[in-house]
Amino acid sequence: MPYGQEWRNHRCAFWRIFNPSVIANYRDAHRTAVPKFMRKLHVSPQDFKSHTQYTILATILKVLYGHDAEDKDAPLIGKVKIVSGCLDEIATGSHPLDYFPILAHVPAWVPGAGFHYELARCKKRSSR
């Protein structure tokens, strides 16, 4: 992203959320999430990746929405995993729509416009 007004707007938004005085508000979420993470890791260290994903998602849900995720199979955590999986597939920075936004208006039946089906599939999975 080139330096300019858009960059300054992003930096300002980032600062509002992550400045040192605001980060203190997130301590409670971390204080509850870290001991849970350590207990889960002690019980089943082979599931490190799953425990880490759960802890990160639970912390985000607590900080952003005030929702306490109790179980790693909670419906909201599952939905967040689905949406983040779709974002991994779509928002890689090398998607055709990133370079040619006009392609959003091309019908899905046109050869090479299969990304429309991918977007529709992600939308369907995330709206369940």
CSV table of N, CA and C in Angstrom, one decimal:
chain,number,residue,atom,x,y,z
A,1,MET,N,0.8,-1.2,0.0
A,1,MET,CA,0.0,0.0,0.0
A,1,MET,C,0.9,1.2,0.0
A,2,PRO,N,0.7,2.1,-1.0
A,2,PRO,CA,1.6,3.3,-1.0
A,2,PRO,C,1.2,4.3,0.1
A,3,TYR,N,2.2,5.0,0.5
A,3,TYR,CA,1.9,6.0,1.5
A,3,TYR,C,1.0,7.1,1.0
A,4,GLY,N,0.0,7.4,1.7
A,4,GLY,CA,-1.0,8.5,1.3
A,4,GLY,C,-2.1,8.5,2.4
A,5,GLN,N,-3.2,9.1,2.0
A,5,GLN,CA,-4.3,9.2,2.9
A,5,GLN,C,-4.9,7.9,3.4
A,6,GLU,N,-5.0,6.9,2.4
A,6,GLU,CA,-5.5,5.6,2.8
A,6,GLU,C,-4.6,4.9,3.8
A,7,TRP,N,-3.3,5.1,3.7
A,7,TRP,CA,-2.3,4.5,4.6
A,7,TRP,C,-2.5,5.2,6.0
A,8,ARG,N,-2.6,6.5,6.0
A,8,ARG,CA,-2.8,7.2,7.2
A,8,ARG,C,-4.1,6.8,7.9
A,9,ASN,N,-5.2,6.6,7.2
A,9,ASN,CA,-6.4,6.1,7.7
A,9,ASN,C,-6.3,4.7,8.4
A,10,HIS,N,-5.6,3.8,7.7
A,10,HIS,CA,-5.3,2.5,8.3
A,10,HIS,C,-4.5,2.6,9.5
A,11,ARG,N,-3.5,3.4,9.5
A,11,ARG,CA,-2.6,3.6,10.7
A,11,ARG,C,-3.4,4.1,11.9
A,12,CYS,N,-4.3,5.1,11.6
A,12,CYS,CA,-5.1,5.7,12.6
A,12,CYS,C,-6.0,4.7,13.2
A,13,ALA,N,-6.7,3.9,12.4
A,13,ALA,CA,-7.6,2.8,12.9
A,13,ALA,C,-6.8,1.8,13.7
A,14,PHE,N,-5.6,1.4,13.3
A,14,PHE,CA,-4.8,0.5,14.0
A,14,PHE,C,-4.4,1.0,15.4
A,15,TRP,N,-4.1,2.3,15.4
A,15,TRP,CA,-3.6,2.9,16.6
A,15,TRP,C,-4.8,3.0,17.6
A,16,ARG,N,-6.0,3.2,17.2
A,16,ARG,CA,-7.2,3.3,18.1
A,16,ARG,C,-7.4,2.0,18.8
A,17,ILE,N,-7.1,0.9,18.1
A,17,ILE,CA,-7.3,-0.4,18.7
A,17,ILE,C,-6.1,-1.0,19.4
A,18,PHE,N,-4.9,-0.6,19.0
A,18,PHE,CA,-3.7,-1.2,19.6
A,18,PHE,C,-2.8,-0.3,20.3
A,19,ASN,N,-3.3,0.9,20.7
A,19,ASN,CA,-2.3,1.8,21.5
A,19,ASN,C,-2.2,1.2,22.9
A,20,PRO,N,-1.1,1.6,23.6
A,20,PRO,CA,-0.8,1.0,24.9
A,20,PRO,C,-1.9,1.2,25.9
A,21,SER,N,-2.7,2.3,25.9
A,21,SER,CA,-3.7,2.5,26.9
A,21,SER,C,-4.9,1.6,26.6
A,22,VAL,N,-5.2,1.2,25.4
A,22,VAL,CA,-6.3,0.4,25.1
A,22,VAL,C,-6.0,-1.1,25.3
A,23,ILE,N,-4.7,-1.5,25.0
A,23,ILE,CA,-4.3,-2.9,25.2
A,23,ILE,C,-4.5,-3.4,26.6
A,24,ALA,N,-4.5,-2.5,27.6
A,24,ALA,CA,-4.7,-2.9,29.0
A,24,ALA,C,-6.1,-3.4,29.1
A,25,ASN,N,-7.1,-3.0,28.3
A,25,ASN,CA,-8.4,-3.5,28.4
A,25,ASN,C,-8.5,-5.0,27.9
A,26,TYR,N,-7.5,-5.5,27.2
A,26,TYR,CA,-7.6,-6.9,26.7
A,26,TYR,C,-6.9,-7.8,27.7
A,27,ARG,N,-6.4,-7.4,28.8
A,27,ARG,CA,-5.7,-8.2,29.7
A,27,ARG,C,-6.6,-9.3,30.3
A,28,ASP,N,-7.8,-8.9,30.6
A,28,ASP,CA,-8.7,-9.9,31.2
A,28,ASP,C,-9.0,-11.1,30.3
A,29,ALA,N,-9.1,-10.8,29.0
A,29,ALA,CA,-9.3,-11.9,28.0
A,29,ALA,C,-8.1,-12.8,28.0
A,30,HIS,N,-6.9,-12.2,28.0
A,30,HIS,CA,-5.7,-13.0,28.0
A,30,HIS,C,-5.5,-13.8,29.3
A,31,ARG,N,-5.9,-13.2,30.4
A,31,ARG,CA,-5.7,-13.9,31.7
A,31,ARG,C,-6.6,-15.1,31.8
A,32,THR,N,-7.7,-15.1,31.1
A,32,THR,CA,-8.6,-16.3,31.2
A,32,THR,C,-8.2,-17.3,30.1
A,33,ALA,N,-7.7,-16.8,29.0
A,33,ALA,CA,-7.4,-17.7,27.8
A,33,ALA,C,-6.1,-18.5,28.0
A,34,VAL,N,-5.1,-17.8,28.6
A,34,VAL,CA,-3.8,-18.5,28.7
A,34,VAL,C,-3.8,-19.7,29.6
A,35,PRO,N,-4.4,-19.6,30.8
A,35,PRO,CA,-4.4,-20.8,31.7
A,35,PRO,C,-5.2,-21.9,31.0
A,36,LYS,N,-6.3,-21.6,30.3
A,36,LYS,CA,-7.0,-22.7,29.6
A,36,LYS,C,-6.2,-23.3,28.6
A,37,PHE,N,-5.4,-22.5,27.8
A,37,PHE,CA,-4.5,-23.0,26.8
A,37,PHE,C,-3.5,-23.9,27.4
A,38,MET,N,-2.9,-23.5,28.5
A,38,MET,CA,-1.8,-24.3,29.1
A,38,MET,C,-2.4,-25.6,29.6
A,39,ARG,N,-3.6,-25.6,30.2
A,39,ARG,CA,-4.2,-26.9,30.7
A,39,ARG,C,-4.4,-27.8,29.5
A,40,LYS,N,-5.0,-27.3,28.5
A,40,LYS,CA,-5.2,-28.1,27.3
A,40,LYS,C,-4.0,-28.7,26.7
A,41,LEU,N,-2.9,-27.8,26.7
A,41,LEU,CA,-1.7,-28.2,26.1
A,41,LEU,C,-1.0,-29.3,27.0
A,42,HIS,N,-1.2,-29.2,28.3
A,42,HIS,CA,-0.6,-30.2,29.2
A,42,HIS,C,-1.3,-31.6,29.0
A,43,VAL,N,-2.6,-31.5,28.8
A,43,VAL,CA,-3.4,-32.8,28.7
A,43,VAL,C,-3.1,-33.4,27.3
A,44,SER,N,-3.1,-32.7,26.3
A,44,SER,CA,-2.8,-33.2,24.9
A,44,SER,C,-1.9,-32.4,24.1
A,45,PRO,N,-0.6,-32.5,24.3
A,45,PRO,CA,0.3,-31.6,23.6
A,45,PRO,C,0.4,-31.9,22.1
A,46,GLN,N,-0.1,-33.1,21.7
A,46,GLN,CA,-0.1,-33.4,20.2
A,46,GLN,C,-1.1,-32.6,19.5
A,47,ASP,N,-2.1,-32.0,20.2
A,47,ASP,CA,-3.1,-31.1,19.6
A,47,ASP,C,-2.7,-29.6,19.7
A,48,PHE,N,-1.4,-29.3,19.6
A,48,PHE,CA,-1.0,-28.0,19.8
A,48,PHE,C,-1.6,-27.0,18.8
A,49,LYS,N,-1.7,-27.4,17.5
A,49,LYS,CA,-2.3,-26.5,16.5
A,49,LYS,C,-3.7,-26.2,16.8
A,50,SER,N,-4.5,-27.2,17.2
A,50,SER,CA,-5.9,-27.0,17.5
A,50,SER,C,-6.1,-26.1,18.7
A,51,HIS,N,-5.3,-26.4,19.8
A,51,HIS,CA,-5.4,-25.6,21.0
A,51,HIS,C,-5.0,-24.1,20.7
A,52,THR,N,-4.0,-23.9,19.9
A,52,THR,CA,-3.6,-22.5,19.5
A,52,THR,C,-4.7,-21.8,18.7
A,53,GLN,N,-5.2,-22.5,17.7
A,53,GLN,CA,-6.3,-21.9,17.0
A,53,GLN,C,-7.5,-21.5,17.9
A,54,TYR,N,-7.9,-22.5,18.7
A,54,TYR,CA,-9.0,-22.2,19.6
A,54,TYR,C,-8.7,-21.0,20.5
A,55,THR,N,-7.5,-20.9,21.1
A,55,THR,CA,-7.2,-19.8,22.0
A,55,THR,C,-7.2,-18.5,21.3
A,56,ILE,N,-6.7,-18.5,20.1
A,56,ILE,CA,-6.7,-17.2,19.4
A,56,ILE,C,-8.1,-16.8,19.0
A,57,LEU,N,-8.9,-17.7,18.5
A,57,LEU,CA,-10.3,-17.4,18.1
A,57,LEU,C,-11.1,-17.0,19.4
A,58,ALA,N,-10.9,-17.7,20.5
A,58,ALA,CA,-11.7,-17.4,21.7
A,58,ALA,C,-11.3,-16.0,22.2
A,59,THR,N,-10.0,-15.7,22.1
A,59,THR,CA,-9.6,-14.3,22.6
A,59,THR,C,-10.1,-13.2,21.7
A,60,ILE,N,-10.1,-13.5,20.4
A,60,ILE,CA,-10.7,-12.5,19.4
A,60,ILE,C,-12.2,-12.3,19.7
A,61,LEU,N,-12.9,-13.4,19.9
A,61,LEU,CA,-14.4,-13.3,20.2
A,61,LEU,C,-14.6,-12.6,21.5
A,62,LYS,N,-13.8,-12.8,22.5
A,62,LYS,CA,-14.0,-12.1,23.8
A,62,LYS,C,-13.7,-10.6,23.6
A,63,VAL,N,-12.6,-10.3,23.0
A,63,VAL,CA,-12.2,-8.9,22.8
A,63,VAL,C,-13.2,-8.1,22.0
A,64,LEU,N,-13.5,-8.7,20.8
A,64,LEU,CA,-14.4,-8.0,19.9
A,64,LEU,C,-15.9,-8.0,20.2
A,65,TYR,N,-16.4,-9.1,20.7
A,65,TYR,CA,-17.8,-9.3,20.9
A,65,TYR,C,-18.2,-9.6,22.3
A,66,GLY,N,-17.3,-9.8,23.2
A,66,GLY,CA,-17.6,-10.1,24.6
A,66,GLY,C,-18.2,-11.4,24.8
A,67,HIS,N,-17.9,-12.3,23.9
A,67,HIS,CA,-18.5,-13.7,23.9
A,67,HIS,C,-17.4,-14.6,24.5
A,68,ASP,N,-17.8,-15.4,25.6
A,68,ASP,CA,-16.9,-16.4,26.1
A,68,ASP,C,-17.1,-17.7,25.5
A,69,ALA,N,-16.1,-18.2,24.8
A,69,ALA,CA,-16.1,-19.5,24.1
A,69,ALA,C,-15.7,-20.6,25.1
A,70,GLU,N,-16.6,-21.5,25.5
A,70,GLU,CA,-16.3,-22.5,26.5
A,70,GLU,C,-15.6,-23.7,25.9
A,71,ASP,N,-16.2,-24.2,24.8
A,71,ASP,CA,-15.7,-25.4,24.2
A,71,ASP,C,-15.2,-25.2,22.8
A,72,LYS,N,-14.1,-25.9,22.5
A,72,LYS,CA,-13.5,-25.7,21.1
A,72,LYS,C,-14.5,-26.1,20.0
A,73,ASP,N,-15.5,-26.8,20.3
A,73,ASP,CA,-16.5,-27.2,19.3
A,73,ASP,C,-17.7,-26.3,19.4
A,74,ALA,N,-17.6,-25.2,20.0
A,74,ALA,CA,-18.7,-24.3,20.1
A,74,ALA,C,-19.1,-23.8,18.7
A,75,PRO,N,-20.4,-23.6,18.5
A,75,PRO,CA,-20.8,-23.3,17.1
A,75,PRO,C,-20.2,-22.0,16.6
A,76,LEU,N,-20.0,-21.0,17.4
A,76,LEU,CA,-19.4,-19.8,16.9
A,76,LEU,C,-18.0,-19.9,16.5
A,77,ILE,N,-17.2,-20.7,17.3
A,77,ILE,CA,-15.8,-21.0,16.9
A,77,ILE,C,-15.8,-21.8,15.6
A,78,GLY,N,-16.7,-22.7,15.4
A,78,GLY,CA,-16.8,-23.4,14.1
A,78,GLY,C,-17.0,-22.5,13.0
A,79,LYS,N,-18.0,-21.6,13.2
A,79,LYS,CA,-18.3,-20.6,12.1
A,79,LYS,C,-17.1,-19.7,11.8
A,80,VAL,N,-16.4,-19.3,12.8
A,80,VAL,CA,-15.2,-18.5,12.6
A,80,VAL,C,-14.1,-19.2,11.8
A,81,LYS,N,-14.0,-20.5,12.1
A,81,LYS,CA,-13.0,-21.4,11.4
A,81,LYS,C,-13.4,-21.5,9.9
A,82,ILE,N,-14.7,-21.7,9.7
A,82,ILE,CA,-15.2,-21.8,8.3
A,82,ILE,C,-14.9,-20.5,7.5
A,83,VAL,N,-15.2,-19.3,8.1
A,83,VAL,CA,-15.0,-18.0,7.5
A,83,VAL,C,-13.5,-17.8,7.3
A,84,SER,N,-12.7,-18.1,8.3
A,84,SER,CA,-11.2,-17.9,8.1
A,84,SER,C,-10.7,-18.8,7.0
A,85,GLY,N,-11.2,-20.0,6.9
A,85,GLY,CA,-10.8,-20.9,5.8
A,85,GLY,C,-11.1,-20.4,4.5
A,86,CYS,N,-12.3,-19.8,4.4
A,86,CYS,CA,-12.7,-19.2,3.1
A,86,CYS,C,-11.8,-18.0,2.8
A,87,LEU,N,-11.5,-17.2,3.8
A,87,LEU,CA,-10.6,-16.1,3.6
A,87,LEU,C,-9.2,-16.6,3.1
A,88,ASP,N,-8.7,-17.7,3.7
A,88,ASP,CA,-7.4,-18.2,3.3
A,88,ASP,C,-7.5,-18.6,1.8
A,89,GLU,N,-8.6,-19.2,1.4
A,89,GLU,CA,-8.7,-19.6,0.0
A,89,GLU,C,-8.8,-18.4,-1.0
A,90,ILE,N,-9.6,-17.4,-0.5
A,90,ILE,CA,-9.9,-16.3,-1.4
A,90,ILE,C,-9.0,-15.1,-1.3
A,91,ALA,N,-8.7,-14.7,-0.1
A,91,ALA,CA,-7.9,-13.4,0.1
A,91,ALA,C,-6.4,-13.7,0.2
A,92,THR,N,-5.9,-14.3,-0.8
A,92,THR,CA,-4.4,-14.6,-0.8
A,92,THR,C,-3.6,-13.5,-1.4
A,93,GLY,N,-4.2,-12.5,-2.0
A,93,GLY,CA,-3.5,-11.5,-2.6
A,93,GLY,C,-3.1,-11.8,-4.1
A,94,SER,N,-3.5,-13.0,-4.5
A,94,SER,CA,-3.2,-13.4,-5.9
A,94,SER,C,-4.5,-13.8,-6.6
A,95,HIS,N,-5.6,-13.4,-6.0
A,95,HIS,CA,-6.9,-13.7,-6.6
A,95,HIS,C,-7.1,-12.8,-7.8
A,96,PRO,N,-7.7,-13.3,-8.9
A,96,PRO,CA,-8.0,-12.4,-10.1
A,96,PRO,C,-8.7,-11.1,-9.8
A,97,LEU,N,-9.6,-11.2,-8.8
A,97,LEU,CA,-10.4,-9.9,-8.5
A,97,LEU,C,-9.5,-8.9,-7.9
A,98,ASP,N,-8.4,-9.3,-7.3
A,98,ASP,CA,-7.5,-8.3,-6.7
A,98,ASP,C,-6.8,-7.4,-7.8
A,99,TYR,N,-6.6,-8.0,-9.0
A,99,TYR,CA,-6.0,-7.3,-10.1
A,99,TYR,C,-6.9,-6.7,-11.1
A,100,PHE,N,-8.1,-7.4,-11.2
A,100,PHE,CA,-9.1,-7.0,-12.2
A,100,PHE,C,-10.4,-6.9,-11.6
A,101,PRO,N,-10.8,-5.9,-10.8
A,101,PRO,CA,-12.1,-5.8,-10.1
A,101,PRO,C,-13.3,-5.9,-11.0
A,102,ILE,N,-13.1,-5.6,-12.3
A,102,ILE,CA,-14.2,-5.6,-13.2
A,102,ILE,C,-14.7,-7.1,-13.4
A,103,LEU,N,-13.8,-8.1,-13.1
A,103,LEU,CA,-14.2,-9.5,-13.2
A,103,LEU,C,-15.4,-9.8,-12.3
A,104,ALA,N,-15.7,-9.0,-11.3
A,104,ALA,CA,-16.8,-9.3,-10.4
A,104,ALA,C,-18.1,-9.2,-11.2
A,105,HIS,N,-18.1,-8.5,-12.3
A,105,HIS,CA,-19.3,-8.4,-13.1
A,105,HIS,C,-19.4,-9.4,-14.3
A,106,VAL,N,-18.4,-10.3,-14.4
A,106,VAL,CA,-18.5,-11.3,-15.5
A,106,VAL,C,-19.3,-12.4,-15.0
A,107,PRO,N,-20.2,-13.0,-15.8
A,107,PRO,CA,-21.1,-14.1,-15.4
A,107,PRO,C,-20.3,-15.3,-15.1
A,108,ALA,N,-20.8,-16.1,-14.2
A,108,ALA,CA,-20.0,-17.3,-13.7
A,108,ALA,C,-19.8,-18.4,-14.8
A,109,TRP,N,-20.7,-18.4,-15.8
A,109,TRP,CA,-20.6,-19.4,-16.8
A,109,TRP,C,-19.4,-19.1,-17.8
A,110,VAL,N,-18.8,-17.9,-17.8
A,110,VAL,CA,-17.7,-17.6,-18.7
A,110,VAL,C,-16.5,-18.4,-18.3
A,111,PRO,N,-15.8,-19.0,-19.2
A,111,PRO,CA,-14.6,-19.7,-18.9
A,111,PRO,C,-13.6,-18.9,-18.1
A,112,GLY,N,-13.1,-19.4,-17.0
A,112,GLY,CA,-12.1,-18.7,-16.2
A,112,GLY,C,-12.7,-17.9,-15.1
A,113,ALA,N,-14.0,-17.9,-15.0
A,113,ALA,CA,-14.7,-17.1,-13.9
A,113,ALA,C,-15.2,-18.1,-12.9
A,114,GLY,N,-14.6,-19.2,-12.7
A,114,GLY,CA,-14.9,-20.2,-11.7
A,114,GLY,C,-14.9,-19.7,-10.3
A,115,PHE,N,-14.2,-18.6,-10.1
A,115,PHE,CA,-14.1,-18.0,-8.7
A,115,PHE,C,-15.5,-17.6,-8.2
A,116,HIS,N,-16.4,-17.4,-9.1
A,116,HIS,CA,-17.8,-17.0,-8.6
A,116,HIS,C,-18.4,-18.2,-7.8
A,117,TYR,N,-18.1,-19.4,-8.3
A,117,TYR,CA,-18.6,-20.6,-7.6
A,117,TYR,C,-17.9,-20.8,-6.3
A,118,GLU,N,-16.6,-20.5,-6.2
A,118,GLU,CA,-15.9,-20.5,-5.0
A,118,GLU,C,-16.4,-19.5,-4.0
A,119,LEU,N,-16.7,-18.3,-4.4
A,119,LEU,CA,-17.3,-17.3,-3.5
A,119,LEU,C,-18.7,-17.7,-3.0
A,120,ALA,N,-19.5,-18.3,-3.9
A,120,ALA,CA,-20.8,-18.7,-3.5
A,120,ALA,C,-20.8,-19.8,-2.5
A,121,ARG,N,-19.8,-20.8,-2.7
A,121,ARG,CA,-19.7,-21.9,-1.8
A,121,ARG,C,-19.3,-21.4,-0.4
A,122,CYS,N,-18.3,-20.4,-0.4
A,122,CYS,CA,-17.9,-19.9,0.9
A,122,CYS,C,-19.1,-19.1,1.6
A,123,LYS,N,-19.8,-18.4,0.8
A,123,LYS,CA,-20.9,-17.6,1.3
A,123,LYS,C,-22.0,-18.6,1.9
A,124,LYS,N,-22.2,-19.7,1.2
A,124,LYS,CA,-23.2,-20.7,1.7
A,124,LYS,C,-22.7,-21.3,3.0
A,125,ARG,N,-21.4,-21.7,3.0
A,125,ARG,CA,-20.9,-22.3,4.2
A,125,ARG,C,-20.9,-21.4,5.4
A,126,SER,N,-20.6,-20.1,5.2
A,126,SER,CA,-20.6,-19.2,6.3
A,126,SER,C,-21.9,-18.7,6.8
A,127,SER,N,-23.0,-18.9,6.0
A,127,SER,CA,-24.3,-18.3,6.4
A,127,SER,C,-25.2,-19.4,7.0
A,128,ARG,N,-24.6,-20.6,7.3
A,128,ARG,CA,-25.4,-21.7,7.9
A,128,ARG,C,-25.7,-21.4,9.3
